[in-house]
PDB file of C-alpha atoms in Angstrom:
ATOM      1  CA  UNK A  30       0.000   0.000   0.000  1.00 52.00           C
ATOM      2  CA  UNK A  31       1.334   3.495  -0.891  1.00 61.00           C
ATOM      3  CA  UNK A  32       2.036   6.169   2.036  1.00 67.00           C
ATOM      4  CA  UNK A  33      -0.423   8.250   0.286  1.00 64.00           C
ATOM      5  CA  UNK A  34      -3.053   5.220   0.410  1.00 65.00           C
ATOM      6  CA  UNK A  35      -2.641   5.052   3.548  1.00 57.00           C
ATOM      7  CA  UNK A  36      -2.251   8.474   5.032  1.00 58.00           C
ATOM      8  CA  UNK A  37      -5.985   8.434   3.181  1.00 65.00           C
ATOM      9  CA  UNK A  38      -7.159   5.273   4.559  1.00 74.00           C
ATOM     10  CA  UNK A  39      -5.929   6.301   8.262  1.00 72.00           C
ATOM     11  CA  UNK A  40      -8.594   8.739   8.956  1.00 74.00           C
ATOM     12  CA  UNK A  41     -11.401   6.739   8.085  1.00 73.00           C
ATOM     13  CA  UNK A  42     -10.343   3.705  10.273  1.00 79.00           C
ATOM     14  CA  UNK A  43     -10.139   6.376  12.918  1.00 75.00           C
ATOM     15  CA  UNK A  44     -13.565   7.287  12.576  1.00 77.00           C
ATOM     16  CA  UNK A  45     -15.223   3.734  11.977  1.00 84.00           C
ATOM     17  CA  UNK A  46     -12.996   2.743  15.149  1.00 79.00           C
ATOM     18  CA  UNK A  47     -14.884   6.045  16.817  1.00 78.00           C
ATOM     19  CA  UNK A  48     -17.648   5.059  15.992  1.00 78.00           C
ATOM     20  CA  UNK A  49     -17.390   1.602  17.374  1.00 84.00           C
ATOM     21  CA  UNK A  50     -16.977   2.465  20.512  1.00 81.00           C
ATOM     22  CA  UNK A  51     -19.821   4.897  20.487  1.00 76.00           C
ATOM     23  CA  UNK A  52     -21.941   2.755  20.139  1.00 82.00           C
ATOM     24  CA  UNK A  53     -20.589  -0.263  22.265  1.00 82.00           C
ATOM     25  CA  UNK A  54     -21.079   2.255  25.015  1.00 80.00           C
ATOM     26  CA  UNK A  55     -24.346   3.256  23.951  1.00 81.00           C
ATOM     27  CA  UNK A  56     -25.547  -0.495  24.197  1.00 83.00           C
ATOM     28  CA  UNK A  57     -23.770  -1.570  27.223  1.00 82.00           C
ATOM     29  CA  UNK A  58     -24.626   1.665  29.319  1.00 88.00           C
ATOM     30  CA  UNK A  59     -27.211  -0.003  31.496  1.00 90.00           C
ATOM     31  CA  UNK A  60     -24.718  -2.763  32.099  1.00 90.00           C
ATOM     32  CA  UNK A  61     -22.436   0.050  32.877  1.00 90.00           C
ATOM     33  CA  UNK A  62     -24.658   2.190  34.542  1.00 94.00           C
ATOM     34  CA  UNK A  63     -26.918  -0.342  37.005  1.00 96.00           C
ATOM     35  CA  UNK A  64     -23.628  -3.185  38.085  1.00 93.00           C
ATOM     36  CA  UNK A  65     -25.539  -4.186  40.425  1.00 92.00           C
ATOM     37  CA  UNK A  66     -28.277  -5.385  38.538  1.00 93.00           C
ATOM     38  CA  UNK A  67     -29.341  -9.657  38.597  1.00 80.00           C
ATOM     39  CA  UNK A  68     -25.849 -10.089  39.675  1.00 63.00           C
ATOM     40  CA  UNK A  69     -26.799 -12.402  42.413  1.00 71.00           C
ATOM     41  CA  UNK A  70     -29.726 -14.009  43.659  1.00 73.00           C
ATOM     42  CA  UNK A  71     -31.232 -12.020  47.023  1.00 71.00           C
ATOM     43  CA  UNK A  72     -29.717 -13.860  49.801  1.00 69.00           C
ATOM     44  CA  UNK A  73     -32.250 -16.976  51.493  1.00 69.00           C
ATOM     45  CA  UNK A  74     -31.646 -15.181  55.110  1.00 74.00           C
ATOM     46  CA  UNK A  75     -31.570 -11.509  55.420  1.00 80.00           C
ATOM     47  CA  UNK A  76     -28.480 -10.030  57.301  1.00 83.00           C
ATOM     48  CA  UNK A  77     -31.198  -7.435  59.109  1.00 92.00           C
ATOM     49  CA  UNK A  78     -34.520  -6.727  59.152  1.00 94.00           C
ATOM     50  CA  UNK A  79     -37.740  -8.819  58.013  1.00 94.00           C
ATOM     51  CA  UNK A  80     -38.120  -9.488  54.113  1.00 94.00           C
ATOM     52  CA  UNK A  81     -40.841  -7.657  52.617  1.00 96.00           C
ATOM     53  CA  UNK A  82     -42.495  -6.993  49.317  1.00 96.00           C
ATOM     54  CA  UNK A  83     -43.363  -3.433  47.819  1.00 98.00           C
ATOM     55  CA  UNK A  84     -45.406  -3.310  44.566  1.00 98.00           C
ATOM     56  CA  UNK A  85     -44.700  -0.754  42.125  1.00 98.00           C
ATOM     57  CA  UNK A  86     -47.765   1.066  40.034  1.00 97.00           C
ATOM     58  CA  UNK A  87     -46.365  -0.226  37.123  1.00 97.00           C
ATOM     59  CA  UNK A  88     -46.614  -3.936  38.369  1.00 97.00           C
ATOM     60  CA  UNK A  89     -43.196  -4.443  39.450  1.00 98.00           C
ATOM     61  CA  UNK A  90     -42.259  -5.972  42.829  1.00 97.00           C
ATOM     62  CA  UNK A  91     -39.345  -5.123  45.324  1.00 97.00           C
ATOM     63  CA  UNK A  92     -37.945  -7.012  47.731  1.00 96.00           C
ATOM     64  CA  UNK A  93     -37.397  -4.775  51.056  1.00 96.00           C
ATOM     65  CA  UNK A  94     -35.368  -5.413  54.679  1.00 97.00           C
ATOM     66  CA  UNK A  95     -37.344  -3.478  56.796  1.00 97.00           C
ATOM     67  CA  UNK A  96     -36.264  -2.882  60.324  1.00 96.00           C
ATOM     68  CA  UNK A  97     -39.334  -1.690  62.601  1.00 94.00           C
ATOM     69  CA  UNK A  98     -38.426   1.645  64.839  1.00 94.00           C
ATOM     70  CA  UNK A  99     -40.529   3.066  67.720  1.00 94.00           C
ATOM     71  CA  UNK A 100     -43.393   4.667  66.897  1.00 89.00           C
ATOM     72  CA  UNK A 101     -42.660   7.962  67.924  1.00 90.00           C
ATOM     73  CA  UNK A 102     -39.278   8.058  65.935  1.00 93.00           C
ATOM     74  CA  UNK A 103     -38.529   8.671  62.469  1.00 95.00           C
ATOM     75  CA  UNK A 104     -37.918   5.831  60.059  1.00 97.00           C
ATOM     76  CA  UNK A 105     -35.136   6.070  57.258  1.00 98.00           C
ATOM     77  CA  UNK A 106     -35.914   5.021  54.023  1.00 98.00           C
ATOM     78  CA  UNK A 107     -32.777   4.143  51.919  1.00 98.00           C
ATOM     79  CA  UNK A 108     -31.641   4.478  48.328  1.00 98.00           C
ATOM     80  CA  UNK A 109     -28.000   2.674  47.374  1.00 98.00           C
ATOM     81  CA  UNK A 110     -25.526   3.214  44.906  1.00 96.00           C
ATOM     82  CA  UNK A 111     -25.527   1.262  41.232  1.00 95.00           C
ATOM     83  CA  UNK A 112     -23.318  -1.688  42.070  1.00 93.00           C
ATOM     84  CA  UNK A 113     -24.892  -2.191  45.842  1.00 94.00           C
ATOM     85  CA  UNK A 114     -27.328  -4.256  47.485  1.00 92.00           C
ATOM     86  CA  UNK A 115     -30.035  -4.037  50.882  1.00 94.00           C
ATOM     87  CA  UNK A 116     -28.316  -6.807  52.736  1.00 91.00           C
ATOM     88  CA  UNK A 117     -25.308  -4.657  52.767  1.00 93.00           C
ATOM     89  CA  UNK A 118     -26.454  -2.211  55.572  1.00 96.00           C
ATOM     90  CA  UNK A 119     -26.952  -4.128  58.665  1.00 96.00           C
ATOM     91  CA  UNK A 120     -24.355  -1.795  60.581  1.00 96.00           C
ATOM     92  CA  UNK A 121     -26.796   1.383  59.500  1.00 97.00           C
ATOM     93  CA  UNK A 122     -29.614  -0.454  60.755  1.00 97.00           C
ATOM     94  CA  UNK A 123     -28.357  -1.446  63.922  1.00 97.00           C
ATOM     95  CA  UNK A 124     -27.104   2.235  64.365  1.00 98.00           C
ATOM     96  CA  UNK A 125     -30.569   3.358  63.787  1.00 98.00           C
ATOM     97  CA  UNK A 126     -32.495   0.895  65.810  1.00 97.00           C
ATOM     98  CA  UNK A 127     -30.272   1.462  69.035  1.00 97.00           C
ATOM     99  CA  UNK A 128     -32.016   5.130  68.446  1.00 96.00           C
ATOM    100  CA  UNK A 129     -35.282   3.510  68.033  1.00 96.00           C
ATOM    101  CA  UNK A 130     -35.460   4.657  64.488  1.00 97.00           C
ATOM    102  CA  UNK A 131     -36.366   2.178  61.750  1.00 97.00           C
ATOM    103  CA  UNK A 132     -34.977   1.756  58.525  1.00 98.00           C
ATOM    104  CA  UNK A 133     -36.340   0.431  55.108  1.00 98.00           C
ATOM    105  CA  UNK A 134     -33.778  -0.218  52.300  1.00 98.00           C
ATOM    106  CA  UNK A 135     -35.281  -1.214  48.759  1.00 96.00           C
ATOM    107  CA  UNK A 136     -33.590  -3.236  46.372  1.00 97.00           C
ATOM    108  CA  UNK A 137     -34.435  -1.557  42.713  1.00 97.00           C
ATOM    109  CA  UNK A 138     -35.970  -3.324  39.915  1.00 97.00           C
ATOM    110  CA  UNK A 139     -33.843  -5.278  38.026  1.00 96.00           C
ATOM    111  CA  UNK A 140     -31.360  -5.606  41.267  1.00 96.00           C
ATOM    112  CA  UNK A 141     -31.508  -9.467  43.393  1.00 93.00           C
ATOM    113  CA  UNK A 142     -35.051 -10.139  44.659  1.00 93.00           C
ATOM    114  CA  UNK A 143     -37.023  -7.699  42.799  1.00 96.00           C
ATOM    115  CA  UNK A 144     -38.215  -7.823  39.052  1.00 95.00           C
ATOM    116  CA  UNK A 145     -38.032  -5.887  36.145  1.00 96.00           C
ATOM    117  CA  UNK A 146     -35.387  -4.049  34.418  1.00 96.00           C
ATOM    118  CA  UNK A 147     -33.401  -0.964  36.039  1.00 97.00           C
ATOM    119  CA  UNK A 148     -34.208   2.674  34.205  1.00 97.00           C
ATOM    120  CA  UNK A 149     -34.238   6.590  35.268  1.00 98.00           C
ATOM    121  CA  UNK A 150     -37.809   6.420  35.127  1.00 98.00           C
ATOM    122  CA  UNK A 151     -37.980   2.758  36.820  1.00 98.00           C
ATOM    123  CA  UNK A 152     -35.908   3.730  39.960  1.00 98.00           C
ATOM    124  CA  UNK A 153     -37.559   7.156  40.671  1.00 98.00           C
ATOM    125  CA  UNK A 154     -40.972   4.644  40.568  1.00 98.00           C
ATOM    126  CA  UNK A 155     -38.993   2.440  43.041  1.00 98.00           C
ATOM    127  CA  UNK A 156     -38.494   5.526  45.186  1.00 98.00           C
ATOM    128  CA  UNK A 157     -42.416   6.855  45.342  1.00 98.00           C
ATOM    129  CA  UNK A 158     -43.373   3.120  45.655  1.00 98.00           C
ATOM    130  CA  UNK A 159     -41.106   2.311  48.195  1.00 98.00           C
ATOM    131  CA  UNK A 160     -42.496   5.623  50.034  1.00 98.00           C
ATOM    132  CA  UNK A 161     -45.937   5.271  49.833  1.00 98.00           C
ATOM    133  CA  UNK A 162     -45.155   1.448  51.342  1.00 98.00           C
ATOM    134  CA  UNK A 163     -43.377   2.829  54.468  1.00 98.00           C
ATOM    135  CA  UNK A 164     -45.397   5.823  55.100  1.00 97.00           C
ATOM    136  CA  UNK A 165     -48.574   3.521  55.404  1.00 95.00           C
ATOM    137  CA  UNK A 166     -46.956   1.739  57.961  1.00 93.00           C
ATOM    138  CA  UNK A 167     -44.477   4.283  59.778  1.00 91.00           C
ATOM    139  CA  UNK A 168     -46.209   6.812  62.179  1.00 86.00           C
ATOM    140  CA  UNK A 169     -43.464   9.240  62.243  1.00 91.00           C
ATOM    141  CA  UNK A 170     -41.887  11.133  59.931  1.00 95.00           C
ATOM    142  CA  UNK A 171     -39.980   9.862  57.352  1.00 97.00           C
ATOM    143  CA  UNK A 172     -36.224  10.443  56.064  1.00 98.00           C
ATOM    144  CA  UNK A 173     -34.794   9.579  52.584  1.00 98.00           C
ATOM    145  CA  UNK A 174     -31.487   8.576  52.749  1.00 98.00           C
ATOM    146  CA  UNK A 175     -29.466   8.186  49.181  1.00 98.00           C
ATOM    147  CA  UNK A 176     -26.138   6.994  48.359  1.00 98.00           C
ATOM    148  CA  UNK A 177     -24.357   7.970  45.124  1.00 98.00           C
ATOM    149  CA  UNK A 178     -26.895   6.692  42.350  1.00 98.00           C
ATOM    150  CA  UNK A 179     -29.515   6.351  44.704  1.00 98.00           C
ATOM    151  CA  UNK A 180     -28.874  10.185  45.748  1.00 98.00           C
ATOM    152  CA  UNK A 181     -30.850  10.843  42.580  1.00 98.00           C
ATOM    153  CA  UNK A 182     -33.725   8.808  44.060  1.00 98.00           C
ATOM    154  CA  UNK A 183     -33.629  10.061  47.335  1.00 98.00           C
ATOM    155  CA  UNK A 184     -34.071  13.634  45.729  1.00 98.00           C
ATOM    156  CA  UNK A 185     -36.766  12.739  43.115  1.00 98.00           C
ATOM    157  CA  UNK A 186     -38.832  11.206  46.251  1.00 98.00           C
ATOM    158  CA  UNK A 187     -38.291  14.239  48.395  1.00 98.00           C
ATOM    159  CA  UNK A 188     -39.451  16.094  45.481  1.00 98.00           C
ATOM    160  CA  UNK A 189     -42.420  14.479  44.633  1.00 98.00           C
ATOM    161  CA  UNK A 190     -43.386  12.874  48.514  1.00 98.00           C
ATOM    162  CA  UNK A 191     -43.897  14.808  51.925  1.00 97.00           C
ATOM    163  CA  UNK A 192     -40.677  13.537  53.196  1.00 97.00           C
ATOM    164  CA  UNK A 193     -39.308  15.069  56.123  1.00 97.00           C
ATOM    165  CA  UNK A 194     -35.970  15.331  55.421  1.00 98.00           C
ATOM    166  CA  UNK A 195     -33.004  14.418  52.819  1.00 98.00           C
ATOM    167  CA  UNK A 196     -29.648  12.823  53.437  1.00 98.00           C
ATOM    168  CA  UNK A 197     -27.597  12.795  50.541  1.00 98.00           C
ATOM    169  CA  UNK A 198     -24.253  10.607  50.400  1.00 98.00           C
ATOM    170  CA  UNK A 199     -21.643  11.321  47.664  1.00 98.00           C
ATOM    171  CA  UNK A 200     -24.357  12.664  45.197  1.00 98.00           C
ATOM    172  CA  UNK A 201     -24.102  14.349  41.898  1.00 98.00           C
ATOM    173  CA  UNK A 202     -25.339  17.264  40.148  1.00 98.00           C
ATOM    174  CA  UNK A 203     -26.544  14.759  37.453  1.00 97.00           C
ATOM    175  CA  UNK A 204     -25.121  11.401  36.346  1.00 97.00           C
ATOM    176  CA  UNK A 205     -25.071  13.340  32.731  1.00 96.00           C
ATOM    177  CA  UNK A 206     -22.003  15.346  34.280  1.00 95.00           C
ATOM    178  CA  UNK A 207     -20.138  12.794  35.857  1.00 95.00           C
ATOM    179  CA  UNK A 208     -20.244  10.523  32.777  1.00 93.00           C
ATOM    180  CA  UNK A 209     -19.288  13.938  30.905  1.00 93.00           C
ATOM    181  CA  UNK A 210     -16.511  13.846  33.180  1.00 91.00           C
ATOM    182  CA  UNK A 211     -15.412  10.633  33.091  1.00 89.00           C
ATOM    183  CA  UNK A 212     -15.539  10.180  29.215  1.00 87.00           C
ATOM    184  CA  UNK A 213     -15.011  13.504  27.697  1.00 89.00           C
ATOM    185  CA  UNK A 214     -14.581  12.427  24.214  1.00 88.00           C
ATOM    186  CA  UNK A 215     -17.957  10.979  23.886  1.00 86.00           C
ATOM    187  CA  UNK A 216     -20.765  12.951  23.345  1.00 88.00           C
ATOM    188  CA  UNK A 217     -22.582  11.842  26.541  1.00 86.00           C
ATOM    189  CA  UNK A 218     -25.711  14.331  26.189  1.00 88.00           C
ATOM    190  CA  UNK A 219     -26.542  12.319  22.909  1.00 89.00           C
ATOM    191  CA  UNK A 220     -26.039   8.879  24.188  1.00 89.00           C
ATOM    192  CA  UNK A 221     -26.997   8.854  27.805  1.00 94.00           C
ATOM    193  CA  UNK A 222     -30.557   7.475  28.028  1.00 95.00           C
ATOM    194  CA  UNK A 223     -30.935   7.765  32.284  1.00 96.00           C
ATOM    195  CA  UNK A 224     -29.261  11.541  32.696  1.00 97.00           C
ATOM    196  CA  UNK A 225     -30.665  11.832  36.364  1.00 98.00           C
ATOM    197  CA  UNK A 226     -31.023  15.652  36.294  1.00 98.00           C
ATOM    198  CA  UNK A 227     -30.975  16.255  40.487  1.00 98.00           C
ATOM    199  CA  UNK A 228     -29.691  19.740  39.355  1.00 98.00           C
ATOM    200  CA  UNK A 229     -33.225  19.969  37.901  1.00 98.00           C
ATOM    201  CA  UNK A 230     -35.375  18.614  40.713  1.00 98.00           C
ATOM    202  CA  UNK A 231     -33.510  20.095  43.589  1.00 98.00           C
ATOM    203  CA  UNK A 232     -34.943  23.368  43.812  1.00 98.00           C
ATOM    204  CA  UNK A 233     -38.408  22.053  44.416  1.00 98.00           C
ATOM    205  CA  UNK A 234     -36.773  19.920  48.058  1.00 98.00           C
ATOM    206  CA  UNK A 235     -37.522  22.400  50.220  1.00 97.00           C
ATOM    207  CA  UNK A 236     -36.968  20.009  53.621  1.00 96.00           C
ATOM    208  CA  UNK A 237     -33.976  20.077  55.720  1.00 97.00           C
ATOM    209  CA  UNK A 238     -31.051  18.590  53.560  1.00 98.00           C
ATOM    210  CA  UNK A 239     -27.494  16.979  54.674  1.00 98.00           C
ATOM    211  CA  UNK A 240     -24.935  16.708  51.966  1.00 98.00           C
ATOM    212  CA  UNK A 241     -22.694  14.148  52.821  1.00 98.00           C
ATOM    213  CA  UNK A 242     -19.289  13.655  50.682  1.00 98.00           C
ATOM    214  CA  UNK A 243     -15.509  12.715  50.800  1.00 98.00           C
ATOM    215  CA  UNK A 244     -12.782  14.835  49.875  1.00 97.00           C
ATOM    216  CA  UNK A 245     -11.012  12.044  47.916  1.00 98.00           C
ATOM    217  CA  UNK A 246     -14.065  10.883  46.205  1.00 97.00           C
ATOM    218  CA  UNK A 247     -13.015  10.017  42.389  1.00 95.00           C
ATOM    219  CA  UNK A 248     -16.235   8.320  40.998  1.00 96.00           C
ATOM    220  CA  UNK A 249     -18.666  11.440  42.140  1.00 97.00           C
ATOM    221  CA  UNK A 250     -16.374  14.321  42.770  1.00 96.00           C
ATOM    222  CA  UNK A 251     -16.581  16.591  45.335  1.00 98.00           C
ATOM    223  CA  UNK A 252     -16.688  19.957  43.129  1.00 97.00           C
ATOM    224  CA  UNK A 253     -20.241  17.999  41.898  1.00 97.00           C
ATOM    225  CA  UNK A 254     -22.048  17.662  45.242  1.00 98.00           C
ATOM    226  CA  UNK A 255     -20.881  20.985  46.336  1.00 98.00           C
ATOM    227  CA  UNK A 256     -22.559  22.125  42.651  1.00 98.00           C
ATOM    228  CA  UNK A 257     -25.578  20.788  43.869  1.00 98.00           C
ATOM    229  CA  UNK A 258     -25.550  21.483  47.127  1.00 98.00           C
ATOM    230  CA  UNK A 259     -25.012  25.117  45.961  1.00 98.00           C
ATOM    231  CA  UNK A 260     -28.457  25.138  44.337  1.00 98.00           C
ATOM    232  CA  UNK A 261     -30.457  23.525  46.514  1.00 98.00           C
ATOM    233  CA  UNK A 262     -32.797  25.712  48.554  1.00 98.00           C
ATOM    234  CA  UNK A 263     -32.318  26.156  52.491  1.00 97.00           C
ATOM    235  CA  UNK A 264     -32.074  24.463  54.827  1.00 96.00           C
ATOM    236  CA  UNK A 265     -29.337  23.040  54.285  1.00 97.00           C
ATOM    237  CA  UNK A 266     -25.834  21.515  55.415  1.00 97.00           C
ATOM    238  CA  UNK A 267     -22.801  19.983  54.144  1.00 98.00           C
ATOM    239  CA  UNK A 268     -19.962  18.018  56.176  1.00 98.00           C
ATOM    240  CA  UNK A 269     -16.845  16.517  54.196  1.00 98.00           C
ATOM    241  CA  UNK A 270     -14.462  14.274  54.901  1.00 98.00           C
ATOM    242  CA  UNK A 271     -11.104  14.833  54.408  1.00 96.00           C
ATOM    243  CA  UNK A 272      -9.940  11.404  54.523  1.00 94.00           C
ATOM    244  CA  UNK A 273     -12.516   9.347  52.416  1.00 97.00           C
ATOM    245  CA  UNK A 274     -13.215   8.596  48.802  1.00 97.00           C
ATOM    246  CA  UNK A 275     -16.170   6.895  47.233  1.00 96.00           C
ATOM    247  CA  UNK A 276     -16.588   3.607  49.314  1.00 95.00           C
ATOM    248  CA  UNK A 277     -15.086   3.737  52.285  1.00 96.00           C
ATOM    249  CA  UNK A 278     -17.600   6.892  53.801  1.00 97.00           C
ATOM    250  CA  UNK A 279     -19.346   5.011  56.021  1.00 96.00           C
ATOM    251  CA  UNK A 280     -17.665   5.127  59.128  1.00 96.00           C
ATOM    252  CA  UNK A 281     -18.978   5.244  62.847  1.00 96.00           C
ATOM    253  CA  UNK A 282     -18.525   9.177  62.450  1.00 96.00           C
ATOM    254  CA  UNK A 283     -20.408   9.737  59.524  1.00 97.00           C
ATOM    255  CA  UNK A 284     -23.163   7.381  61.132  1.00 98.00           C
ATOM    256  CA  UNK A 285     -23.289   9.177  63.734  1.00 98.00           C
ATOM    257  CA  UNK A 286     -23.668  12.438  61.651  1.00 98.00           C
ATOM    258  CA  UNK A 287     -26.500  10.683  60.348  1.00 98.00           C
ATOM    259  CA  UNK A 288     -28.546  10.219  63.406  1.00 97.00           C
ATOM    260  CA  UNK A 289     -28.130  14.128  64.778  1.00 97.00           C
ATOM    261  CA  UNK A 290     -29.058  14.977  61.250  1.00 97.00           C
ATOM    262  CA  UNK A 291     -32.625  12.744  61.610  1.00 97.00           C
ATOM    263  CA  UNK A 292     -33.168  13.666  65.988  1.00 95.00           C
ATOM    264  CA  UNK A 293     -32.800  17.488  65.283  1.00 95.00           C
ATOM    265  CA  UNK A 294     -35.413  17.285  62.576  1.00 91.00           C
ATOM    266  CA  UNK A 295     -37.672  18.164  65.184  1.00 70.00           C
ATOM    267  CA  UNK A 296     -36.341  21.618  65.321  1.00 65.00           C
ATOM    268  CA  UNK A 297     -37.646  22.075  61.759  1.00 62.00           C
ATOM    269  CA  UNK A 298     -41.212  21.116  62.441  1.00 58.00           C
ATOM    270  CA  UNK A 299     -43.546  24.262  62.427  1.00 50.00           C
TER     271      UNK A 299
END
């Protein structure tokens, strides 16, 4: 082949190779997107709480580990991250219950022991459903917690449900960003079919918020939740910590943050 062949040839085998991967991506981004997803079967004995079932409006069902609180305390209604899973959280719920507070943690659609298919719009269903579940059964007041993907979640509930408060954990000012961010030479506001837009849903939270992230974060930045948490109405509060990244934030500390956070709600109500 002549150099001028294939100084001509070059380009194009660029592009087709582009466009390969643009649309492997596009394909695989639920894959990508939602890990956590059929990965394993729900485990035969919960690690906390009772087993429970919540029914979504669009016929799905959820499996649930729902730890009962007292009555006259709060209960906490948790939203993981993508690669995640309920039976994960026993330490939060043991936290909680030593408080008397109860705890709910929903396993999406799509993720072990629920059915379906994970989506944008599927998980902020998951959130609504899973909220209308717990508030027909807790006699409190009830605070959405989220964690990175589920952060998204947590804020489309508050939103759209008479929560009483928000706890955010690593969250994002969309997952459109942080893919922008992570793959800046694909055109991610084209491809990216679940954007989460929390920067467009935030201003309508108007309860008492805690932002929640770690200096050293490098899958959800900190310059992102502070972007967020820089729109979102008052009241609000953020506490960062210096010494942890994405998945190692949950410490006794930041548990304990967690609790004050839900107790002082009471100095909120009118």
């Amino acid at each position: 082949m002549s150099t001028t062949r294939y100084l001509l040839i070059l380009p194009l085998m660029a592009v087709i190779a582009y466009l390969a991967i643009v649309a492997l991506v596009y394909f695989s981004q639920r894959a990508l997107l939602y890990p956590g997803a059929g990965a394993t079967p729900a485990a035969e004995h919960a690690a906390w709480g009772e087993s429970v079932r919540v029914k979504t409006p669009d016929g799905e069902m959820l499996l649930g580990l729902y730890s009962q609180g007292d009555s006259d305390k709060p209960c906490v209604l948790l939203f993981f991250g993508n690669g995640d899973r309920v039976d994960n959280y026993a330490f939060l719920a043991q936290a909680l219950a030593a408080r008397g507070i109860g705890l709910l943690a929903i396993s999406y659609r799509g993720y072990p022991g629920s059915t379906g298919s994970p989506s944008e719009q599927g998980l902020l269903t998951d959130g609504m459903a899973a909220f209308d579940w717990l508030s027909a059964r807790c006699r409190s007041e009830i605070v959405v917690l989220g964690r990175s993907l589920g952060t998204g979640v947590a804020v489309n509930t508050a939103a759209e449900r008479p929560v009483a408060g928000v706890i955010l954990v690593s969250p994002y000012l969309s997952v459109l960003s942080v893919a922008q961010r992570h793959y800046p030479y694909l055109p991610a506001q084209l491809l990216l079919k679940d954007p989460f837009r929390s920067d467009l849903r935030i201003g309508k939270v108007r309860q008492p918020k805690l932002f929640l992230h770690g200096r050293l974060d490098d899958s959800i930045p900190l310059s992102s939740g502070q972007a967020l948490y820089e729109i979102a109405p008052e009241p609000k509060q953020m506490l960062i910590y210096d010494g942890a990244g994405h998945n190692d934030i949950f410490t006794d500390s930041m548990v304990d943050d967690v609790i004050r956070f839900v107790e002082a709600l009471a100095e909120y109500r009118p």
